[in-house]
PDB file of C-alpha atoms in Angstrom:
ATOM      1  CA  MET A  56      57.290  79.709 146.636  1.00 68.00           C
ATOM      2  CA  GLN A  57      53.943  78.561 147.821  1.00 75.00           C
ATOM      3  CA  LEU A  58      55.779  76.214 150.417  1.00 76.00           C
ATOM      4  CA  LYS A  59      57.634  79.176 151.608  1.00 77.00           C
ATOM      5  CA  GLN A  60      54.281  81.129 151.770  1.00 81.00           C
ATOM      6  CA  GLY A  61      52.480  78.127 153.816  1.00 82.00           C
ATOM      7  CA  ILE A  62      55.319  78.424 156.307  1.00 78.00           C
ATOM      8  CA  LYS A  63      55.077  82.338 156.736  1.00 82.00           C
ATOM      9  CA  GLU A  64      51.292  81.772 157.189  1.00 84.00           C
ATOM     10  CA  LEU A  65      51.949  78.774 159.798  1.00 82.00           C
ATOM     11  CA  ASP A  66      54.107  80.787 161.438  1.00 80.00           C
ATOM     12  CA  GLU A  67      51.931  84.024 161.756  1.00 85.00           C
ATOM     13  CA  THR A  68      49.012  81.555 162.917  1.00 87.00           C
ATOM     14  CA  LEU A  69      51.139  80.238 165.781  1.00 84.00           C
ATOM     15  CA  THR A  70      52.271  83.478 166.796  1.00 84.00           C
ATOM     16  CA  SER A  71      48.847  84.931 166.695  1.00 85.00           C
ATOM     17  CA  THR A  72      47.624  81.803 168.810  1.00 86.00           C
ATOM     18  CA  GLU A  73      50.285  82.685 171.323  1.00 80.00           C
ATOM     19  CA  PHE A  74      49.476  86.023 171.628  1.00 83.00           C
ATOM     20  CA  SER A  75      45.723  85.207 172.030  1.00 85.00           C
ATOM     21  CA  ARG A  76      46.789  82.647 174.614  1.00 80.00           C
ATOM     22  CA  ALA A  77      48.607  85.304 176.523  1.00 82.00           C
ATOM     23  CA  ASP A  78      45.740  87.720 176.448  1.00 82.00           C
ATOM     24  CA  LYS A  79      43.617  84.910 177.869  1.00 84.00           C
ATOM     25  CA  LEU A  80      46.078  83.944 180.500  1.00 80.00           C
ATOM     26  CA  ARG A  81      46.239  87.765 181.394  1.00 80.00           C
ATOM     27  CA  SER A  82      42.445  87.601 181.876  1.00 83.00           C
ATOM     28  CA  VAL A  83      42.291  84.618 183.865  1.00 81.00           C
ATOM     29  CA  LEU A  84      45.082  85.847 186.366  1.00 78.00           C
ATOM     30  CA  LYS A  85      43.074  89.213 186.721  1.00 79.00           C
ATOM     31  CA  LYS A  86      39.913  87.171 187.322  1.00 80.00           C
ATOM     32  CA  TYR A  87      41.542  85.065 190.130  1.00 73.00           C
ATOM     33  CA  VAL A  88      43.511  87.846 191.506  1.00 75.00           C
ATOM     34  CA  GLU A  89      39.952  89.600 192.206  1.00 75.00           C
ATOM     35  CA  ILE A  90      38.525  86.422 193.406  1.00 76.00           C
ATOM     36  CA  ILE A  91      41.515  85.737 195.775  1.00 73.00           C
ATOM     37  CA  GLU A  92      41.213  89.191 197.032  1.00 70.00           C
ATOM     38  CA  LYS A  93      37.194  88.874 197.853  1.00 73.00           C
ATOM     39  CA  THR A  94      37.775  85.441 199.751  1.00 75.00           C
ATOM     40  CA  SER A  95      40.255  87.452 201.848  1.00 66.00           C
ATOM     41  CA  TYR A  96      42.458  84.299 202.577  1.00 68.00           C
ATOM     42  CA  LEU A  97      45.531  86.116 201.923  1.00 63.00           C
ATOM     43  CA  MET A  98      46.747  89.610 202.313  1.00 71.00           C
ATOM     44  CA  GLN A  99      46.997  91.723 199.340  1.00 71.00           C
ATOM     45  CA  PRO A 100      50.617  91.663 198.743  1.00 78.00           C
ATOM     46  CA  ASP A 101      50.777  87.969 199.279  1.00 76.00           C
ATOM     47  CA  VAL A 102      48.114  87.770 196.681  1.00 70.00           C
ATOM     48  CA  TYR A 103      50.436  89.689 194.102  1.00 74.00           C
ATOM     49  CA  THR A 104      53.403  87.832 195.286  1.00 81.00           C
ATOM     50  CA  LEU A 105      51.671  84.362 194.249  1.00 77.00           C
ATOM     51  CA  ILE A 106      49.893  85.765 191.141  1.00 75.00           C
ATOM     52  CA  ASN A 107      53.578  87.267 190.233  1.00 80.00           C
ATOM     53  CA  LYS A 108      55.004  83.620 190.528  1.00 82.00           C
ATOM     54  CA  GLU A 109      52.400  82.107 188.438  1.00 79.00           C
ATOM     55  CA  ALA A 110      52.899  84.944 185.990  1.00 79.00           C
ATOM     56  CA  MET A 111      56.610  84.342 185.736  1.00 84.00           C
ATOM     57  CA  VAL A 112      56.090  80.548 184.902  1.00 84.00           C
ATOM     58  CA  ILE A 113      53.387  81.308 182.544  1.00 81.00           C
ATOM     59  CA  ASN A 114      55.661  83.860 180.644  1.00 81.00           C
ATOM     60  CA  GLN A 115      58.529  81.399 180.451  1.00 85.00           C
ATOM     61  CA  ALA A 116      56.365  78.837 179.175  1.00 84.00           C
ATOM     62  CA  LEU A 117      55.089  81.355 176.433  1.00 82.00           C
ATOM     63  CA  LEU A 118      58.678  82.432 175.605  1.00 84.00           C
ATOM     64  CA  GLY A 119      59.503  78.608 175.285  1.00 85.00           C
ATOM     65  CA  ASN A 120      56.712  78.572 173.180  1.00 83.00           C
ATOM     66  CA  ARG A 121      57.582  81.453 171.006  1.00 84.00           C
ATOM     67  CA  ARG A 122      61.123  80.170 170.749  1.00 86.00           C
ATOM     68  CA  ALA A 123      59.828  76.720 169.664  1.00 88.00           C
ATOM     69  CA  ILE A 124      57.816  78.488 166.941  1.00 83.00           C
ATOM     70  CA  ALA A 125      60.755  80.701 165.970  1.00 87.00           C
ATOM     71  CA  GLN A 126      62.867  77.305 165.870  1.00 89.00           C
ATOM     72  CA  LEU A 127      60.149  75.427 163.988  1.00 86.00           C
ATOM     73  CA  PHE A 128      59.928  78.577 161.330  1.00 85.00           C
ATOM     74  CA  VAL A 129      63.837  78.387 161.005  1.00 88.00           C
ATOM     75  CA  ASN A 130      63.888  74.297 160.572  1.00 88.00           C
ATOM     76  CA  LEU A 131      60.905  74.731 158.150  1.00 87.00           C
ATOM     77  CA  MET A 132      62.636  77.434 156.186  1.00 86.00           C
ATOM     78  CA  GLU A 133      65.982  75.701 156.217  1.00 88.00           C
ATOM     79  CA  ALA A 134      64.519  72.400 155.212  1.00 88.00           C
ATOM     80  CA  THR A 135      62.483  74.086 152.064  1.00 86.00           C
ATOM     81  CA  LEU A 136      65.647  75.840 151.236  1.00 87.00           C
ATOM     82  CA  GLN A 137      67.551  72.648 151.063  1.00 89.00           C
ATOM     83  CA  GLN A 138      64.859  71.079 149.125  1.00 88.00           C
ATOM     84  CA  GLU A 139      65.027  73.873 146.837  1.00 87.00           C
ATOM     85  CA  LEU A 140      68.536  73.880 146.307  1.00 90.00           C
ATOM     86  CA  GLU A 141      68.637  70.191 145.578  1.00 91.00           C
ATOM     87  CA  ALA A 142      65.866  70.662 143.208  1.00 89.00           C
ATOM     88  CA  HIS A 143      67.767  73.522 141.695  1.00 89.00           C
ATOM     89  CA  HIS A 144      70.796  71.316 141.147  1.00 91.00           C
ATOM     90  CA  ARG A 145      68.539  68.520 139.722  1.00 93.00           C
ATOM     91  CA  TRP A 146      67.039  70.987 137.409  1.00 90.00           C
ATOM     92  CA  GLN A 147      70.373  72.719 136.717  1.00 89.00           C
ATOM     93  CA  GLY A 148      71.887  69.079 135.712  1.00 91.00           C
ATOM     94  CA  LEU A 149      68.885  68.498 133.397  1.00 91.00           C
ATOM     95  CA  VAL A 150      69.285  71.868 132.080  1.00 89.00           C
ATOM     96  CA  ASP A 151      73.133  71.265 131.145  1.00 90.00           C
ATOM     97  CA  THR A 152      72.351  67.864 129.873  1.00 92.00           C
ATOM     98  CA  TRP A 153      69.665  69.182 127.789  1.00 91.00           C
ATOM     99  CA  LYS A 154      71.991  72.042 126.509  1.00 88.00           C
ATOM    100  CA  ALA A 155      74.719  69.545 125.936  1.00 89.00           C
ATOM    101  CA  LEU A 156      72.430  67.621 123.692  1.00 91.00           C
ATOM    102  CA  LYS A 157      71.089  70.462 121.751  1.00 89.00           C
ATOM    103  CA  LYS A 158      74.685  71.926 121.381  1.00 88.00           C
ATOM    104  CA  GLN A 159      75.466  68.453 120.186  1.00 89.00           C
ATOM    105  CA  ALA A 160      72.831  68.167 117.793  1.00 90.00           C
ATOM    106  CA  LEU A 161      73.323  71.743 116.235  1.00 90.00           C
ATOM    107  CA  VAL A 162      76.962  70.875 115.696  1.00 89.00           C
ATOM    108  CA  GLN A 163      76.050  67.656 114.114  1.00 91.00           C
ATOM    109  CA  SER A 164      73.552  69.499 111.965  1.00 91.00           C
ATOM    110  CA  PHE A 165      76.057  72.120 111.028  1.00 90.00           C
ATOM    111  CA  SER A 166      78.760  69.429 110.359  1.00 90.00           C
ATOM    112  CA  GLU A 167      76.426  67.502 107.930  1.00 92.00           C
ATOM    113  CA  PHE A 168      75.558  71.029 106.082  1.00 91.00           C
ATOM    114  CA  MET A 169      79.474  71.723 105.632  1.00 90.00           C
ATOM    115  CA  ALA A 170      80.059  68.241 104.465  1.00 90.00           C
ATOM    116  CA  SER A 171      77.036  68.241 101.979  1.00 91.00           C
ATOM    117  CA  GLU A 172      77.870  68.046  98.289  1.00 90.00           C
ATOM    118  CA  ARG A 173      75.946  71.364  97.762  1.00 88.00           C
ATOM    119  CA  ILE A 174      78.821  73.146  99.893  1.00 90.00           C
ATOM    120  CA  ARG A 175      81.825  70.753  99.163  1.00 89.00           C
ATOM    121  CA  ALA A 176      81.054  71.014  95.276  1.00 88.00           C
ATOM    122  CA  PRO A 177      78.688  73.759  94.527  1.00 91.00           C
ATOM    123  CA  PRO A 178      76.486  73.511  91.781  1.00 92.00           C
ATOM    124  CA  ASP A 179      77.312  76.674  90.296  1.00 91.00           C
ATOM    125  CA  VAL A 180      80.925  75.855  90.627  1.00 91.00           C
ATOM    126  CA  LYS A 181      80.280  72.916  88.472  1.00 91.00           C
ATOM    127  CA  LYS A 182      78.250  74.659  85.913  1.00 92.00           C
ATOM    128  CA  GLU A 183      81.296  77.128  85.709  1.00 91.00           C
ATOM    129  CA  ILE A 184      83.908  74.411  85.447  1.00 91.00           C
ATOM    130  CA  GLU A 185      81.753  72.430  82.829  1.00 92.00           C
ATOM    131  CA  SER A 186      81.329  75.653  80.924  1.00 92.00           C
ATOM    132  CA  MET A 187      85.203  76.407  81.166  1.00 91.00           C
ATOM    133  CA  LEU A 188      86.061  72.894  79.908  1.00 91.00           C
ATOM    134  CA  LYS A 189      83.569  72.908  76.999  1.00 93.00           C
ATOM    135  CA  ASN A 190      84.747  76.797  75.735  1.00 92.00           C
ATOM    136  CA  GLN A 191      88.454  75.817  76.321  1.00 90.00           C
ATOM    137  CA  LYS A 192      88.071  72.678  73.921  1.00 92.00           C
ATOM    138  CA  ALA A 193      86.631  74.857  71.531  1.00 92.00           C
ATOM    139  CA  LEU A 194      89.535  77.451  71.790  1.00 90.00           C
ATOM    140  CA  GLN A 195      92.062  75.022  71.707  1.00 90.00           C
ATOM    141  CA  GLN A 196      90.494  73.151  68.625  1.00 92.00           C
ATOM    142  CA  LYS A 197      90.502  76.960  67.083  1.00 91.00           C
ATOM    143  CA  ARG A 198      94.218  77.155  67.919  1.00 89.00           C
ATOM    144  CA  LEU A 199      94.830  73.773  66.619  1.00 90.00           C
ATOM    145  CA  GLU A 200      93.319  74.771  63.268  1.00 90.00           C
ATOM    146  CA  HIS A 201      95.469  77.825  62.960  1.00 88.00           C
ATOM    147  CA  LEU A 202      98.369  75.851  63.696  1.00 86.00           C
ATOM    148  CA  CYS A 203      97.577  73.593  61.083  1.00 87.00           C
ATOM    149  CA  THR A 204      97.593  76.597  58.493  1.00 85.00           C
ATOM    150  CA  ILE A 205     101.353  76.649  58.885  1.00 80.00           C
ATOM    151  CA  CYS A 206     101.637  74.115  56.378  1.00 78.00           C
ATOM    152  CA  ASP A 207     100.302  76.443  53.661  1.00 78.00           C
ATOM    153  CA  LEU A 208     103.163  78.687  54.411  1.00 74.00           C
ATOM    154  CA  LEU A 209     106.121  76.108  53.953  1.00 71.00           C
ATOM    155  CA  PRO A 210     108.408  77.008  51.090  1.00 71.00           C
ATOM    156  CA  PRO A 211     108.160  77.632  48.490  1.00 72.00           C
ATOM    157  CA  ASN A 212     104.543  79.124  49.150  1.00 71.00           C
ATOM    158  CA  TYR A 213     105.598  81.573  51.894  1.00 70.00           C
ATOM    159  CA  SER A 214     106.514  85.056  52.833  1.00 73.00           C
ATOM    160  CA  LYS A 215     107.916  86.603  55.865  1.00 76.00           C
ATOM    161  CA  ALA A 216     104.742  89.133  56.161  1.00 81.00           C
ATOM    162  CA  GLN A 217     102.423  85.904  56.110  1.00 82.00           C
ATOM    163  CA  LEU A 218     104.585  84.055  58.642  1.00 81.00           C
ATOM    164  CA  THR A 219     104.670  87.249  61.018  1.00 83.00           C
ATOM    165  CA  GLU A 220     100.959  87.617  60.719  1.00 87.00           C
ATOM    166  CA  TRP A 221     100.216  84.010  61.408  1.00 87.00           C
ATOM    167  CA  HIS A 222     102.738  84.104  64.506  1.00 87.00           C
ATOM    168  CA  SER A 223     100.568  87.419  65.671  1.00 90.00           C
ATOM    169  CA  SER A 224      97.282  85.592  65.323  1.00 91.00           C
ATOM    170  CA  LEU A 225      98.781  82.591  67.169  1.00 89.00           C
ATOM    171  CA  ASN A 226      99.652  85.022  69.943  1.00 90.00           C
ATOM    172  CA  SER A 227      96.305  86.666  69.972  1.00 92.00           C
ATOM    173  CA  LEU A 228      94.665  83.130  70.367  1.00 91.00           C
ATOM    174  CA  ASN A 229      97.022  82.348  73.160  1.00 91.00           C
ATOM    175  CA  LYS A 230      96.313  85.597  74.962  1.00 91.00           C
ATOM    176  CA  HIS A 231      92.623  85.052  74.381  1.00 92.00           C
ATOM    177  CA  LEU A 232      92.655  81.710  76.033  1.00 90.00           C
ATOM    178  CA  ASP A 233      94.733  82.886  78.935  1.00 91.00           C
ATOM    179  CA  ALA A 234      92.484  85.629  79.447  1.00 92.00           C
ATOM    180  CA  TYR A 235      89.649  83.036  79.350  1.00 91.00           C
ATOM    181  CA  HIS A 236      91.469  80.986  81.888  1.00 91.00           C
ATOM    182  CA  MET A 237      91.892  84.065  84.158  1.00 92.00           C
ATOM    183  CA  GLY A 238      88.104  85.026  83.902  1.00 92.00           C
ATOM    184  CA  CYS A 239      87.066  81.072  84.622  1.00 92.00           C
ATOM    185  CA  VAL A 240      89.018  81.263  87.775  1.00 92.00           C
ATOM    186  CA  MET A 241      87.796  84.776  88.778  1.00 93.00           C
ATOM    187  CA  GLN A 242      84.125  83.483  88.372  1.00 92.00           C
ATOM    188  CA  ILE A 243      84.795  80.354  90.164  1.00 92.00           C
ATOM    189  CA  ARG A 244      86.178  82.651  93.022  1.00 92.00           C
ATOM    190  CA  LEU A 245      83.025  84.700  92.981  1.00 92.00           C
ATOM    191  CA  GLN A 246      80.822  81.210  93.292  1.00 92.00           C
ATOM    192  CA  TYR A 247      82.730  80.072  95.991  1.00 92.00           C
ATOM    193  CA  GLU A 248      82.391  83.344  97.863  1.00 92.00           C
ATOM    194  CA  LYS A 249      78.605  82.858  97.395  1.00 92.00           C
ATOM    195  CA  THR A 250      79.003  79.418  99.207  1.00 92.00           C
ATOM    196  CA  TRP A 251      81.331  81.268 101.931  1.00 91.00           C
ATOM    197  CA  GLN A 252      78.344  83.926 102.622  1.00 92.00           C
ATOM    198  CA  GLU A 253      75.821  81.113 102.670  1.00 92.00           C
ATOM    199  CA  CYS A 254      77.856  79.493 105.298  1.00 92.00           C
ATOM    200  CA  LEU A 255      78.427  82.384 107.429  1.00 90.00           C
ATOM    201  CA  ALA A 256      74.439  83.061 107.116  1.00 92.00           C
ATOM    202  CA  ARG A 257      74.184  79.439 108.265  1.00 91.00           C
ATOM    203  CA  VAL A 258      76.321  80.150 111.441  1.00 90.00           C
ATOM    204  CA  GLN A 259      74.280  83.120 112.288  1.00 90.00           C
ATOM    205  CA  GLU A 260      71.151  80.956 112.116  1.00 90.00           C
ATOM    206  CA  CYS A 261      72.847  78.379 114.353  1.00 89.00           C
ATOM    207  CA  LYS A 262      73.377  81.070 116.991  1.00 88.00           C
ATOM    208  CA  LYS A 263      69.844  82.756 116.795  1.00 89.00           C
ATOM    209  CA  GLN A 264      68.541  79.253 117.425  1.00 88.00           C
ATOM    210  CA  LEU A 265      70.510  79.035 120.572  1.00 87.00           C
ATOM    211  CA  LEU A 266      69.445  82.456 121.640  1.00 88.00           C
ATOM    212  CA  ASP A 267      65.758  81.466 120.764  1.00 88.00           C
ATOM    213  CA  TRP A 268      65.792  78.504 122.950  1.00 86.00           C
ATOM    214  CA  LYS A 269      66.285  80.860 126.112  1.00 84.00           C
ATOM    215  CA  ALA A 270      68.680  78.467 127.796  1.00 82.00           C
ATOM    216  CA  PHE A 271      71.790  80.117 126.233  1.00 85.00           C
ATOM    217  CA  THR A 272      73.499  83.526 127.048  1.00 86.00           C
ATOM    218  CA  GLU A 273      74.947  85.599 124.133  1.00 86.00           C
ATOM    219  CA  GLU A 274      78.565  84.646 125.684  1.00 87.00           C
ATOM    220  CA  GLU A 275      77.718  80.749 125.670  1.00 85.00           C
ATOM    221  CA  ALA A 276      76.244  81.070 122.007  1.00 86.00           C
ATOM    222  CA  GLU A 277      79.197  82.888 121.025  1.00 86.00           C
ATOM    223  CA  SER A 278      81.832  80.602 122.534  1.00 85.00           C
ATOM    224  CA  LEU A 279      80.222  77.779 120.357  1.00 81.00           C
ATOM    225  CA  VAL A 280      79.954  79.423 117.039  1.00 82.00           C
ATOM    226  CA  SER A 281      83.165  81.603 116.968  1.00 80.00           C
ATOM    227  CA  PRO A 282      85.891  78.806 117.786  1.00 82.00           C
ATOM    228  CA  TYR A 283      84.182  75.786 116.109  1.00 85.00           C
ATOM    229  CA  PHE A 284      81.735  76.610 113.645  1.00 88.00           C
ATOM    230  CA  PHE A 285      84.031  79.351 111.881  1.00 88.00           C
ATOM    231  CA  GLN A 286      86.887  76.846 112.187  1.00 88.00           C
ATOM    232  CA  MET A 287      85.139  74.469 110.050  1.00 89.00           C
ATOM    233  CA  VAL A 288      84.124  77.201 107.546  1.00 90.00           C
ATOM    234  CA  GLY A 289      87.782  78.454 107.563  1.00 90.00           C
ATOM    235  CA  VAL A 290      89.410  74.871 107.102  1.00 91.00           C
ATOM    236  CA  LEU A 291      87.001  74.386 103.797  1.00 90.00           C
ATOM    237  CA  GLN A 292      87.710  78.002 102.713  1.00 91.00           C
ATOM    238  CA  SER A 293      91.541  77.455 102.915  1.00 92.00           C
ATOM    239  CA  LYS A 294      91.547  74.324 101.291  1.00 92.00           C
ATOM    240  CA  VAL A 295      89.478  75.776  98.276  1.00 92.00           C
ATOM    241  CA  GLU A 296      91.847  78.680  98.088  1.00 92.00           C
ATOM    242  CA  GLU A 297      94.917  76.208  97.880  1.00 93.00           C
ATOM    243  CA  GLU A 298      92.986  74.467  94.941  1.00 92.00           C
ATOM    244  CA  LEU A 299      92.076  77.831  93.062  1.00 91.00           C
ATOM    245  CA  GLU A 300      95.803  78.955  93.706  1.00 93.00           C
ATOM    246  CA  LEU A 301      96.939  75.803  92.418  1.00 93.00           C
ATOM    247  CA  LEU A 302      94.730  76.275  89.277  1.00 90.00           C
ATOM    248  CA  ASP A 303      95.700  79.597  88.957  1.00 91.00           C
ATOM    249  CA  LYS A 304      99.330  79.046  88.995  1.00 92.00           C
ATOM    250  CA  SER A 305      99.033  75.797  86.535  1.00 92.00           C
ATOM    251  CA  PHE A 306      97.123  78.428  84.025  1.00 90.00           C
ATOM    252  CA  GLU A 307     100.021  80.810  84.282  1.00 92.00           C
ATOM    253  CA  ASP A 308     102.645  78.136  83.933  1.00 92.00           C
ATOM    254  CA  LEU A 309     100.519  76.981  81.138  1.00 90.00           C
ATOM    255  CA  ALA A 310     100.463  80.316  79.563  1.00 90.00           C
ATOM    256  CA  LYS A 311     104.207  80.874  79.787  1.00 91.00           C
ATOM    257  CA  GLN A 312     104.858  77.229  78.441  1.00 91.00           C
ATOM    258  CA  THR A 313     102.764  78.278  75.633  1.00 90.00           C
ATOM    259  CA  GLU A 314     104.348  81.429  74.880  1.00 89.00           C
ATOM    260  CA  CYS A 315     107.786  79.547  74.729  1.00 91.00           C
ATOM    261  CA  GLN A 316     106.449  76.776  72.315  1.00 88.00           C
ATOM    262  CA  SER A 317     105.077  79.517  70.074  1.00 87.00           C
ATOM    263  CA  SER A 318     108.431  81.414  70.035  1.00 88.00           C
ATOM    264  CA  ASP A 319     110.020  77.976  69.440  1.00 88.00           C
ATOM    265  CA  LEU A 320     108.067  77.217  66.637  1.00 85.00           C
ATOM    266  CA  LEU A 321     108.301  80.643  65.004  1.00 83.00           C
ATOM    267  CA  ASN A 322     112.295  80.080  65.293  1.00 86.00           C
ATOM    268  CA  TYR A 323     111.945  76.493  63.979  1.00 84.00           C
ATOM    269  CA  PHE A 324     110.020  77.881  60.714  1.00 82.00           C
ATOM    270  CA  GLN A 325     112.324  81.085  60.624  1.00 80.00           C
ATOM    271  CA  GLU A 326     115.432  78.872  60.527  1.00 83.00           C
ATOM    272  CA  ALA A 327     113.603  76.427  57.969  1.00 80.00           C
ATOM    273  CA  VAL A 328     113.123  79.233  55.758  1.00 80.00           C
ATOM    274  CA  ARG A 329     116.817  80.665  56.133  1.00 83.00           C
ATOM    275  CA  LEU A 330     117.716  77.320  55.264  1.00 85.00           C
ATOM    276  CA  TRP A 331     115.710  77.012  52.507  1.00 83.00           C
ATOM    277  CA  GLU A 332     116.759  80.338  51.192  1.00 82.00           C
ATOM    278  CA  ALA A 333     120.338  79.427  51.721  1.00 87.00           C
ATOM    279  CA  HIS A 334     119.846  76.202  49.754  1.00 88.00           C
ATOM    280  CA  GLN A 335     117.974  77.951  46.984  1.00 84.00           C
ATOM    281  CA  SER A 336     120.512  80.528  46.833  1.00 86.00           C
ATOM    282  CA  THR A 337     123.207  77.918  46.509  1.00 90.00           C
ATOM    283  CA  LEU A 338     121.151  75.790  43.767  1.00 89.00           C
ATOM    284  CA  SER A 339     120.739  79.037  41.844  1.00 87.00           C
ATOM    285  CA  GLU A 340     124.665  79.546  41.846  1.00 89.00           C
ATOM    286  CA  GLN A 341     125.190  75.988  40.943  1.00 90.00           C
ATOM    287  CA  GLU A 342     122.615  76.191  38.002  1.00 89.00           C
ATOM    288  CA  LEU A 343     124.294  79.385  36.796  1.00 91.00           C
ATOM    289  CA  GLU A 344     127.670  77.644  36.832  1.00 90.00           C
ATOM    290  CA  LEU A 345     126.281  74.631  35.022  1.00 91.00           C
ATOM    291  CA  GLU A 346     124.632  76.668  32.382  1.00 90.00           C
ATOM    292  CA  LYS A 347     127.958  78.715  31.933  1.00 91.00           C
ATOM    293  CA  ARG A 348     130.065  75.412  31.604  1.00 90.00           C
ATOM    294  CA  MET A 349     127.316  74.066  29.313  1.00 91.00           C
ATOM    295  CA  GLU A 350     127.747  77.074  27.294  1.00 89.00           C
ATOM    296  CA  GLN A 351     131.413  76.775  27.152  1.00 89.00           C
ATOM    297  CA  GLN A 352     131.319  73.250  26.073  1.00 90.00           C
ATOM    298  CA  ARG A 353     128.754  74.065  23.394  1.00 88.00           C
ATOM    299  CA  GLN A 354     130.936  76.779  21.980  1.00 89.00           C
ATOM    300  CA  LYS A 355     134.041  74.267  22.104  1.00 87.00           C
ATOM    301  CA  HIS A 356     131.911  71.605  20.382  1.00 88.00           C
ATOM    302  CA  ILE A 357     130.827  74.294  17.753  1.00 88.00           C
ATOM    303  CA  LEU A 358     134.457  75.075  17.116  1.00 87.00           C
ATOM    304  CA  GLU A 359     135.701  71.553  16.988  1.00 85.00           C
ATOM    305  CA  GLU A 360     132.865  70.830  14.306  1.00 85.00           C
ATOM    306  CA  GLN A 361     133.998  73.825  12.218  1.00 84.00           C
ATOM    307  CA  VAL A 362     137.519  72.389  12.223  1.00 85.00           C
ATOM    308  CA  TRP A 363     136.527  69.216  11.163  1.00 83.00           C
ATOM    309  CA  LEU A 364     134.586  70.447   8.308  1.00 81.00           C
ATOM    310  CA  LEU A 365     137.431  72.594   7.208  1.00 80.00           C
ATOM    311  CA  ALA A 366     139.886  69.928   7.271  1.00 71.00           C
ATOM    312  CA  PRO A 367     141.116  68.448   3.452  1.00 65.00           C
ATOM    313  CA  ARG A 368     138.927  65.584   2.407  1.00 56.00           C
ATOM    314  CA  GLY A 369     141.979  63.466   0.868  1.00 50.00           C
ATOM    315  CA  ALA A 370     143.934  62.913   3.702  1.00 48.00           C
ATOM    316  CA  PRO A 371     143.578  59.075   4.871  1.00 48.00           C
ATOM    317  CA  ALA A 372     140.993  58.401   7.338  1.00 45.00           C
ATOM    318  CA  GLY A 373     143.303  56.408   9.740  1.00 45.00           C
ATOM    319  CA  ASN A 374     145.876  58.871   9.752  1.00 44.00           C
ATOM    320  CA  GLU A 375     143.737  61.578  11.215  1.00 43.00           C
ATOM    321  CA  GLU A 376     142.133  61.463  14.299  1.00 44.00           C
ATOM    322  CA  ARG A 377     138.695  63.058  14.393  1.00 45.00           C
ATOM    323  CA  ALA A 378     137.929  65.068  17.430  1.00 45.00           C
ATOM    324  CA  THR A 379     135.218  64.012  19.292  1.00 44.00           C
ATOM    325  CA  PRO A 380     133.662  66.457  21.586  1.00 45.00           C
ATOM    326  CA  ARG A 381     132.867  65.093  24.966  1.00 45.00           C
ATOM    327  CA  LEU A 382     130.551  66.784  27.110  1.00 41.00           C
ATOM    328  CA  SER A 383     131.024  66.228  30.987  1.00 43.00           C
ATOM    329  CA  MET A 384     128.887  67.216  33.615  1.00 39.00           C
ATOM    330  CA  PRO A 385     130.319  69.216  36.182  1.00 42.00           C
ATOM    331  CA  ARG A 386     130.402  67.868  39.592  1.00 40.00           C
TER     332      ARG A 386
END
């Protein structure tokens, strides 16, 4: 800018000098016209003709000078513009290099932020998982203790009401554990949601940093942030969502499996009770039958004893066979 101003000042100075020279030449010509006229060496028309010829030569010289000054101004301005253009290109190249370095540094910083342990495995999520495992172990231990109480309900110390109550309590424990699992998954999702909000806030900080450098336009900042930074956040978010979906699905499968196992266990004990009752009924019938047959044998034995007591005493012992009652156990 200063160079252009200097060129303009030079042009104005040269132009002013030329006008001043023209004025001086005009004065000189007038002076010599008067001198020649006074000498009367030439006629007045010849004097004017001579002076006109000289004035024409001088005017051509002045016009040549003005053209030279104008050409000099044009050449200087062109050279200045060319220098400014080259300087602008060099400056633009340096700016582009600086912007590329800043972009690279910003991308590297954001990549390190996304790869940090605080984002990959947030401390709040770790605490939530540790708490879940601890409480899960306690609930499973409580359910195991309840499962062990089934031994107190085995025959003959059992009742259908107690067995039904035991199964109802088991289902309640299973539902409580399943609800706890679902609640833990929800809490983990909420903790990860806070992490995503932190990542988005970091993205906006990076965009603001680009704009604060006064070298990036809104479009340039958006073109860097939108496709790349949001993509990194989206990739990590998708990975975490897949893991949470898998965890949720595992808990659902576990709940279904536990429900089936509880039903199978109840059916097993109910079948065992039915078998016990069937065997108990059979044994009762056999016991009654045994008692009946024993009573019959006892009555028979009594009758035989009475017959033997009433028999004549003089009869030879060898000629009579004494009936000896035999008690046979039923098979």
